[in-house]
Coordinates of C-alpha atoms in Angstrom, one line a residue:
X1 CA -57.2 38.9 -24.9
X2 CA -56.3 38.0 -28.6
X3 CA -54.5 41.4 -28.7
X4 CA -52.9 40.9 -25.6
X5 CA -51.5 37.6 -26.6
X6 CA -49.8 39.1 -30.2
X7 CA -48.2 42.0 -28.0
X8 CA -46.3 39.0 -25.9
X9 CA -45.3 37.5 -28.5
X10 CA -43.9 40.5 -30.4
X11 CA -42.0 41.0 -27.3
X12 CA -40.3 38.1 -27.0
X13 CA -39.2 37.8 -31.0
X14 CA -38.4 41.2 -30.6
X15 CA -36.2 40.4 -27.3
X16 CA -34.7 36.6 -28.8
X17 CA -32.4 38.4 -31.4
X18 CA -30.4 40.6 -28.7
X19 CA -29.9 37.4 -26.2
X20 CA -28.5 35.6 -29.0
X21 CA -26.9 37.7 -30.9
X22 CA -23.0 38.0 -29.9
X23 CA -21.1 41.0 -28.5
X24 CA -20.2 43.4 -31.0
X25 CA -16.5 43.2 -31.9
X26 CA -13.3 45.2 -33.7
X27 CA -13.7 44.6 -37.1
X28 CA -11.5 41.4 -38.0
X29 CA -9.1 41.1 -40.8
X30 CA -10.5 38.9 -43.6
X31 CA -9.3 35.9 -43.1
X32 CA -6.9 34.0 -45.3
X33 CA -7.1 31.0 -46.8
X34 CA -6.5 28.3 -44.3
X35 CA -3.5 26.6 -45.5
X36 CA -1.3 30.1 -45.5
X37 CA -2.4 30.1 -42.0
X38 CA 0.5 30.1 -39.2
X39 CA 0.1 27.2 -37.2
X40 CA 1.4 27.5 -33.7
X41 CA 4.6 24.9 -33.4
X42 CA 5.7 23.9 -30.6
X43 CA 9.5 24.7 -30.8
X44 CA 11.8 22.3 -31.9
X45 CA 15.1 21.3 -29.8
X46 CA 18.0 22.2 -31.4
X47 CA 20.1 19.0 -33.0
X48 CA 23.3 19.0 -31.1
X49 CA 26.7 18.5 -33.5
X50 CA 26.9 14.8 -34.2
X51 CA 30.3 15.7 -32.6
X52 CA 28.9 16.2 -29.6
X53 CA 26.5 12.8 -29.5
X54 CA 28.7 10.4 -27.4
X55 CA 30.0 7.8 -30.1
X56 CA 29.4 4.6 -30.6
X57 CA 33.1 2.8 -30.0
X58 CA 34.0 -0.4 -32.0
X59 CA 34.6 -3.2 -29.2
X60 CA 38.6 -3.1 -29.0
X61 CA 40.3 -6.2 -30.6
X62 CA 41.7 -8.4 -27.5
X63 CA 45.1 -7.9 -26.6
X64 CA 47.3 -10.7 -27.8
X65 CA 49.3 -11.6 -25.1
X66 CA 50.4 -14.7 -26.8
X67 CA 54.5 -15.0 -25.8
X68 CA 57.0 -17.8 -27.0
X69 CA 57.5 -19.1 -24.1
X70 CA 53.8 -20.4 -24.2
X71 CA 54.9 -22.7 -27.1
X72 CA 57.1 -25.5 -25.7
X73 CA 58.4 -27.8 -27.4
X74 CA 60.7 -30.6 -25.4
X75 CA 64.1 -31.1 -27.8
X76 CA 63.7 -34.9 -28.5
X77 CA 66.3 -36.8 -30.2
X78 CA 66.1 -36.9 -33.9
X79 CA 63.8 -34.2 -33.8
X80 CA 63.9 -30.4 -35.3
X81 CA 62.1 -28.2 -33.3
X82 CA 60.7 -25.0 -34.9
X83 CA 62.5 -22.9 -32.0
X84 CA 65.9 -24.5 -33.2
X85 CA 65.3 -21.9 -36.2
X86 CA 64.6 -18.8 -34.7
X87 CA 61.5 -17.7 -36.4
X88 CA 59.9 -14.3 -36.1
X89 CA 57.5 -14.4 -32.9
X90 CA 54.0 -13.9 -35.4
X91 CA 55.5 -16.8 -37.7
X92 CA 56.0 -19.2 -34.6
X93 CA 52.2 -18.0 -32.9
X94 CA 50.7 -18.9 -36.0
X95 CA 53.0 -22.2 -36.3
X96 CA 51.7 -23.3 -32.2
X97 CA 48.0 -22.5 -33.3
X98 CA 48.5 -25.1 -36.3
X99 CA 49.9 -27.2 -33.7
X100 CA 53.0 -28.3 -35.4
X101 CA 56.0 -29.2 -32.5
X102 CA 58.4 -30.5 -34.8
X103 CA 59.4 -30.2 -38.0
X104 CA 59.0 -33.0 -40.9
X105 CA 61.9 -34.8 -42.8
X106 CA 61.7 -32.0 -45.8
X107 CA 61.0 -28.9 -43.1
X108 CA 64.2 -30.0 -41.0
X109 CA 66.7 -30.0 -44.2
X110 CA 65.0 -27.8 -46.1
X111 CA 64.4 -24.4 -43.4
X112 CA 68.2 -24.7 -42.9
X113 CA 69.4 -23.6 -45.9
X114 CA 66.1 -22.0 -47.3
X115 CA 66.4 -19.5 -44.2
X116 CA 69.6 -18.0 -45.1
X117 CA 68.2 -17.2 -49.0
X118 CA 69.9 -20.2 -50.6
X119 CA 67.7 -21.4 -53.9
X120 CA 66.4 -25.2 -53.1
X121 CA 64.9 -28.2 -55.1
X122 CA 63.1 -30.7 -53.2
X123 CA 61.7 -33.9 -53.9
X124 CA 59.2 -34.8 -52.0
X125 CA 55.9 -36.8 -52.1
X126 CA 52.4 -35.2 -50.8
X127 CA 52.0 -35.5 -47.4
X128 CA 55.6 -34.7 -46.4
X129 CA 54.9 -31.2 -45.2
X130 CA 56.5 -29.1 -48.1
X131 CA 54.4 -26.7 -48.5
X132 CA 54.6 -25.6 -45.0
X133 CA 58.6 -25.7 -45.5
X134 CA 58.8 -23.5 -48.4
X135 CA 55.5 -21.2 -46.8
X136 CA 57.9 -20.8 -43.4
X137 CA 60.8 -19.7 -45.6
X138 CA 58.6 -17.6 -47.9
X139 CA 57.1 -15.4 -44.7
X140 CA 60.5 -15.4 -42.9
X141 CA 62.4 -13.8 -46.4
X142 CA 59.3 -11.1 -46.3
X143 CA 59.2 -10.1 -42.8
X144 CA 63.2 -9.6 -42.4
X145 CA 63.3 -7.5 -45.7
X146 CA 61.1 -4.2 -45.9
X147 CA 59.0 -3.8 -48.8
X148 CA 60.0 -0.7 -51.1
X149 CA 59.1 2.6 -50.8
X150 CA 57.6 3.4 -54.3
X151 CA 55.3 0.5 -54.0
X152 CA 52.2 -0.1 -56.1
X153 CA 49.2 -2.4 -56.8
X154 CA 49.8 -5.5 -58.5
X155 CA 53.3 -6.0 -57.4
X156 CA 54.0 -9.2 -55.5
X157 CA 56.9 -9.8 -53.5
X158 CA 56.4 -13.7 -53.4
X159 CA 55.2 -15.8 -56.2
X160 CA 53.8 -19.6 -55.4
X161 CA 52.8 -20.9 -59.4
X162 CA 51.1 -24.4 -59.0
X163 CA 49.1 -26.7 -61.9
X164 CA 45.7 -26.8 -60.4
X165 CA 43.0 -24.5 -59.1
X166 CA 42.7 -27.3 -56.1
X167 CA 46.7 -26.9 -55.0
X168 CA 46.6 -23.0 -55.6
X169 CA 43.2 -22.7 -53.3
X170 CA 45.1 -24.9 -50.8
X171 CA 48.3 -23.4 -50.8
X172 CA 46.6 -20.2 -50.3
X173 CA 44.6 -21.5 -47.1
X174 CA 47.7 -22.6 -45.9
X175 CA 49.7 -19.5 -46.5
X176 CA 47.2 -17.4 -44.7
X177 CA 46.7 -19.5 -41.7
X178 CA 50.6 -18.9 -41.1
X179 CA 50.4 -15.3 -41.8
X180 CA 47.8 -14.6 -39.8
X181 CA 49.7 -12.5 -37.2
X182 CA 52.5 -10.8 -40.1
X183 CA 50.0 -8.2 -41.6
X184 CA 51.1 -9.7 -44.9
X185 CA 48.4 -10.2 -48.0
X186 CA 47.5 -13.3 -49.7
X187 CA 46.0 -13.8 -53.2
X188 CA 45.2 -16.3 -55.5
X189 CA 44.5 -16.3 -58.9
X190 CA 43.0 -19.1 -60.5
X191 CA 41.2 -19.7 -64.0
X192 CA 37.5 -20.6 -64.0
X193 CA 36.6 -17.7 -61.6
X194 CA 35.6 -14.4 -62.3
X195 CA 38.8 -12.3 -64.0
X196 CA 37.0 -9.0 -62.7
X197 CA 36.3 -9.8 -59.3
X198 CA 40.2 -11.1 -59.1
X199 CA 41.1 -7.7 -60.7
X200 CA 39.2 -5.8 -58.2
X201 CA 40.5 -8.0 -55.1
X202 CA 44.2 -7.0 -56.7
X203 CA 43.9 -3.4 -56.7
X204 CA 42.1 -3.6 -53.3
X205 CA 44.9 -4.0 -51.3
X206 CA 49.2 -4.6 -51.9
X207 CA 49.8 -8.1 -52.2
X208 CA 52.5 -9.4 -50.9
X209 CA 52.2 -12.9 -51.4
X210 CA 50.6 -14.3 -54.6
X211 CA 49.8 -17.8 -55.1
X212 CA 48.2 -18.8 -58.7
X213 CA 47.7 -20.9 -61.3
X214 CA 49.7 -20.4 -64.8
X215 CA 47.1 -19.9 -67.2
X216 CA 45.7 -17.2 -65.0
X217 CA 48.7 -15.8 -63.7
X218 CA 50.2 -14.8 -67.7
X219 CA 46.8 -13.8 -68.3
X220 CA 47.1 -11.1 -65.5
X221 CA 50.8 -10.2 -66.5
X222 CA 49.9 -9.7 -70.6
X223 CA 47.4 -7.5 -69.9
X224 CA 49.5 -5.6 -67.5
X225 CA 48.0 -6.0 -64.2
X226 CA 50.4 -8.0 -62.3
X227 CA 53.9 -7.0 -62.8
X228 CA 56.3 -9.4 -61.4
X229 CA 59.9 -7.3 -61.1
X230 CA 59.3 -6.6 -57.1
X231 CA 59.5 -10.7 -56.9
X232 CA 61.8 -11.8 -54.4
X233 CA 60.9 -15.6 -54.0
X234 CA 59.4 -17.8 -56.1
X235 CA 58.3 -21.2 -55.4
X236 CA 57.5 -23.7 -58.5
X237 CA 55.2 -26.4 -57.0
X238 CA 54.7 -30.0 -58.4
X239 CA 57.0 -28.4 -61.4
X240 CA 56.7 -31.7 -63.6
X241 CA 52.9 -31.3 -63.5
X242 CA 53.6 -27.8 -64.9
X243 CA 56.4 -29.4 -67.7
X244 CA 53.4 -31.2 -69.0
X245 CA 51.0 -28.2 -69.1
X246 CA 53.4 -26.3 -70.9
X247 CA 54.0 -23.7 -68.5
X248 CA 57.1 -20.8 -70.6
X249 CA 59.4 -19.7 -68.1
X250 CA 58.6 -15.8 -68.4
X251 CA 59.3 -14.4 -65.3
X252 CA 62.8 -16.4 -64.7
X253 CA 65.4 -13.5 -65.0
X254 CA 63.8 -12.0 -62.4
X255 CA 63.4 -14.0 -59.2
X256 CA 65.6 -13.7 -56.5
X257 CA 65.0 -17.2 -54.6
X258 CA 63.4 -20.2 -56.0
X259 CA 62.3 -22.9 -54.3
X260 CA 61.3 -26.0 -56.6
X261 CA 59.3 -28.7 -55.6
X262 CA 58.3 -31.8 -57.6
X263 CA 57.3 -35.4 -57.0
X264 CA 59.4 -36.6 -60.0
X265 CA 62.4 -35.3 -61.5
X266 CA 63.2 -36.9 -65.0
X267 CA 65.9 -35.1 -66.8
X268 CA 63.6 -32.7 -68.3
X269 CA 62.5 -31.4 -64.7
X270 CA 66.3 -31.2 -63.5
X271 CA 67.1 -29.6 -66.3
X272 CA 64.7 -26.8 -65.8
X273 CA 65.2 -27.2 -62.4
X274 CA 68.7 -26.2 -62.8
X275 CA 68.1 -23.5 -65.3
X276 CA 65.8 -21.6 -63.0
X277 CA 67.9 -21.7 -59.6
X278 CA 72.0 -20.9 -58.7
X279 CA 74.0 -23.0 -56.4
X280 CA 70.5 -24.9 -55.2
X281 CA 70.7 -27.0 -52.1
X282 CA 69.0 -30.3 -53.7
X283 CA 66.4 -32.3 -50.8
X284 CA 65.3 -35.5 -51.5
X285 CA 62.5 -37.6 -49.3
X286 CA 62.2 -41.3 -50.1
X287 CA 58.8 -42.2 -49.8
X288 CA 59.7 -44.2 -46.5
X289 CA 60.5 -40.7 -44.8
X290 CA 57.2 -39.4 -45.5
X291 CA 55.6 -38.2 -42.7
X292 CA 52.3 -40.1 -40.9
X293 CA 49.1 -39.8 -42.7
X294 CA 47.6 -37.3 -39.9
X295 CA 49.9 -35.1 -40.7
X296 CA 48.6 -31.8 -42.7
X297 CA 51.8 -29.5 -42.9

């Protein structure tokens, strides 16, 4: 029985290797190591040309459909309208959105000369709307003469000098709220700002308009960055302020128009006043002329 039961068992561990052993195969290529292996990638969808992605379009600027006759102005008596000069369309868009119907004292006899290039000195106290009248004639000499052909960074074609970083920053907010619609450029330059971020706004873009202080100004035009032969108005404001400051007239054999404004003239400012301009329409505004106090011009 022993013997019988050894004979089974033989059997079977003789008969376990040959169910489990696996089906004889082809001889397989050693394999490499795993990393070198091929991996199966699924295939990858060809990027189209960016020229053929649809593009992203910049939302189109609204149309301006602004026209003059949406700015009217009744004639009044004693009254000079804006229309009554005949002011390019983008200079009397920008004038309606300021919401200015009529001129002021200093605006009504100034723009009539100032208009037709005539040099002017005005005197005039703040708050009479000057430097709107000598900003309207300013934009108005720019846009009727084109700018020349050789043209080249630092180059103004207007010049605005005025004794204090307050008035330049001012006078600059004002001259680009009425250029708004002209494509023309306005700067400033005024001292106690960075001289290298000024430098890099000047060779960024022409200027065409440049309103600064006079420290900062000759600082600019002595180390040759703004050269001021292209000039073809200049406008001196609060000029006695500047007397006192000490301001050398530089850059006077080379304006075309001036247009001086002061508070004060004492012989010393007439005298200058006189040097710097030819055949000058003279403007002056008593102080009971001056226009209300809500007016901003």
């Amino acid at each position: 029985m022993l013997k019988a039961l050894k004979n089974i068992f033989r059997k079977g561990e003789a008969e376990q290797p040959a169910s489990i052993a696996p089906t004889p195969s082809a001889p397989s290529q050693p394999s490499a190591p795993r990393h070198s292996q091929p991996k199966a990638e699924t295939p990858r969808e060809t990027k189209k040309p960016r020229t053929d992605k649809p593009r992203r379009e910049r939302p189109a600027k609204p149309v301006d459909t602004w026209k003059l006759e949406d700015f009217v102005v009744e004639p009044q008596e004693g009254k000079t309208r804006f229309h009554d000069f005949r002011l390019a369309p983008e200079l009397m868009h920008a004038i309606h959105d300021l919401g200015f119907p009529y001129c002021t004292p200093i605006q009504a006899q100034v723009l009539g000369h100032t208009l037709k290039g005539k040099d002017a000195i005005g005197r005039a106290q703040t708050g009479t709307g000057k430097t709107a009248a000598f900003l309207i004639s300013t934009i108005t000499q720019l846009l009727q003469t084109q700018p020349p052909k050789e043209r080249y960074m630092g180059e103004p074609r207007a010049l605005i000098i005025a004794p204090t970083r307050e008035l330049v920053v001012q006078i600059a907010k004002d001259a680009e709220d009425l250029t708004k619609y002209t494509g023309l450029n306005v700067m400033q330059f005024v001292g106690g700002m960075d001289f290298d971020k000024q430098l890099k706004q000047l060779e960024s873009r022409y200027c065409d308009i440049l309103v600064a202080t006079p420290g900062r100004l000759l600082d600019f035009n002595q180390r040759g960055e703004v050269h001021l032969d292209m000039v073809e108005v200049m406008v001196l404001d609060e000029a006695d302020r500047m007397l006192d400051m000490g301001f050398i007239p530089q850059v006077r054999q080379i304006i075309r128009q001036t247009l001086f404004f002061s508070a004060t003239f004492t012989d010393e400012v007439r005298r200058l006043a006189e040097s710097w301009t030819r055949d000058a329409v003279s403007v002056r505004i008593e102080p009971k002329s001056v226009a209300a106090d809500t007016v901003d011009q």
